[in-house]
């Protein structure tokens, strides 16, 4: 296997890790409006991801940086063509981070409600737009002979891409719901399981339609295996959730996301960004990659740094592994004070 193939796999792994971790992160943010009934419950939801949400975004930064370094042509075409949806995602992530930090700075209800609204929308929009973006990458876009994007923003809003956005939105919400059930106690835990059941059923329908569409358009034998794993894992996650096995439900919903993302990258390879104008103008792992020397240096850096990052993030999740509920909040929780 050539180094550019290795880095395609590594970038796929980084995006998969990002969607697995930030998926439940976004889902919990969406649930602050769909599940929580009052300010203490919203605070509980925010506290479930409070210690880890910023660490989850490291995967996005690493995936973007790795793409820039390993496949600069891919990075240039992707970010120039998808600049508007990526700009919206970037603004959402900035506002979302500010909202987490500023929500508890003042006790007024209006202040906190506004930041909680910001958390909801800046979780929902990226959850949808990431699906739109990756669906377009797999489907292909208008790339000319100079490897430059020749389409418009409207071209990105095609039925396949919009369906992909609904898949990530519903899957992430389901992932967040089972994570909430795993991390909370009391009534909010019970309601999270009930909501997960209905959201999961919707996610199963749209995900099956999207994955079958992808398989029919660009799939092969390996992508079909990933499709089957994703579908079986999602059905099993729904079953585990129904039985109250939150740990298994969360694990299986994570497997669903991993398998679905793997299927997209398997369908994409050896392209990294297909051209719908002319197949010869598609960006591939070969014509979009950096020099072998650059890839070799990156590989050594990855071998050294990746275990450290994984150990640190794993330790963080272990430290903050216990369930929480409204009874664990400080005495001023009713006022929504700082966590």
PDB file of N, CA, C and O in Angstrom, residues 20 66 90 110 212 214 337 339:
ATOM      1  N   UNK A  20     -18.251  10.171  15.273  1.00  0.00           N
ATOM      2  CA  UNK A  20     -18.653   9.350  16.421  1.00  0.00           C
ATOM      3  C   UNK A  20     -18.747  10.204  17.681  1.00  0.00           C
ATOM      4  O   UNK A  20     -19.729  10.141  18.421  1.00  0.00           O
ATOM      5  N   UNK A  66      -4.749  17.281   8.415  1.00  0.00           N
ATOM      6  CA  UNK A  66      -4.195  16.140   7.693  1.00  0.00           C
ATOM      7  C   UNK A  66      -4.567  16.200   6.213  1.00  0.00           C
ATOM      8  O   UNK A  66      -3.748  15.874   5.343  1.00  0.00           O
ATOM      9  N   UNK A  90     -18.310  26.705  10.491  1.00  0.00           N
ATOM     10  CA  UNK A  90     -17.282  27.351  11.307  1.00  0.00           C
ATOM     11  C   UNK A  90     -17.880  28.376  12.258  1.00  0.00           C
ATOM     12  O   UNK A  90     -17.546  28.397  13.453  1.00  0.00           O
ATOM     13  N   UNK A 110     -33.260  35.194  30.878  1.00  0.00           N
ATOM     14  CA  UNK A 110     -33.190  35.570  29.468  1.00  0.00           C
ATOM     15  C   UNK A 110     -31.799  35.331  28.911  1.00  0.00           C
ATOM     16  O   UNK A 110     -31.638  34.817  27.801  1.00  0.00           O
ATOM     17  N   UNK A 212     -28.589   2.806   0.544  1.00  0.00           N
ATOM     18  CA  UNK A 212     -28.926   2.028  -0.645  1.00  0.00           C
ATOM     19  C   UNK A 212     -28.705   2.850  -1.911  1.00  0.00           C
ATOM     20  O   UNK A 212     -28.234   2.319  -2.931  1.00  0.00           O
ATOM     21  N   UNK A 214     -26.510   5.247  -2.225  1.00  0.00           N
ATOM     22  CA  UNK A 214     -25.058   5.312  -2.386  1.00  0.00           C
ATOM     23  C   UNK A 214     -24.508   4.029  -2.967  1.00  0.00           C
ATOM     24  O   UNK A 214     -23.662   4.038  -3.881  1.00  0.00           O
ATOM     25  N   UNK A 337     -27.174  28.545  37.682  1.00  0.00           N
ATOM     26  CA  UNK A 337     -25.867  29.156  37.886  1.00  0.00           C
ATOM     27  C   UNK A 337     -24.773  28.319  37.278  1.00  0.00           C
ATOM     28  O   UNK A 337     -24.996  27.258  36.735  1.00  0.00           O
ATOM     29  N   UNK A 339     -21.797  25.908  36.178  1.00  0.00           N
ATOM     30  CA  UNK A 339     -21.468  24.518  36.470  1.00  0.00           C
ATOM     31  C   UNK A 339     -19.972  24.407  36.682  1.00  0.00           C
ATOM     32  O   UNK A 339     -19.466  23.338  36.875  1.00  0.00           O
TER      33      UNK A 339
END
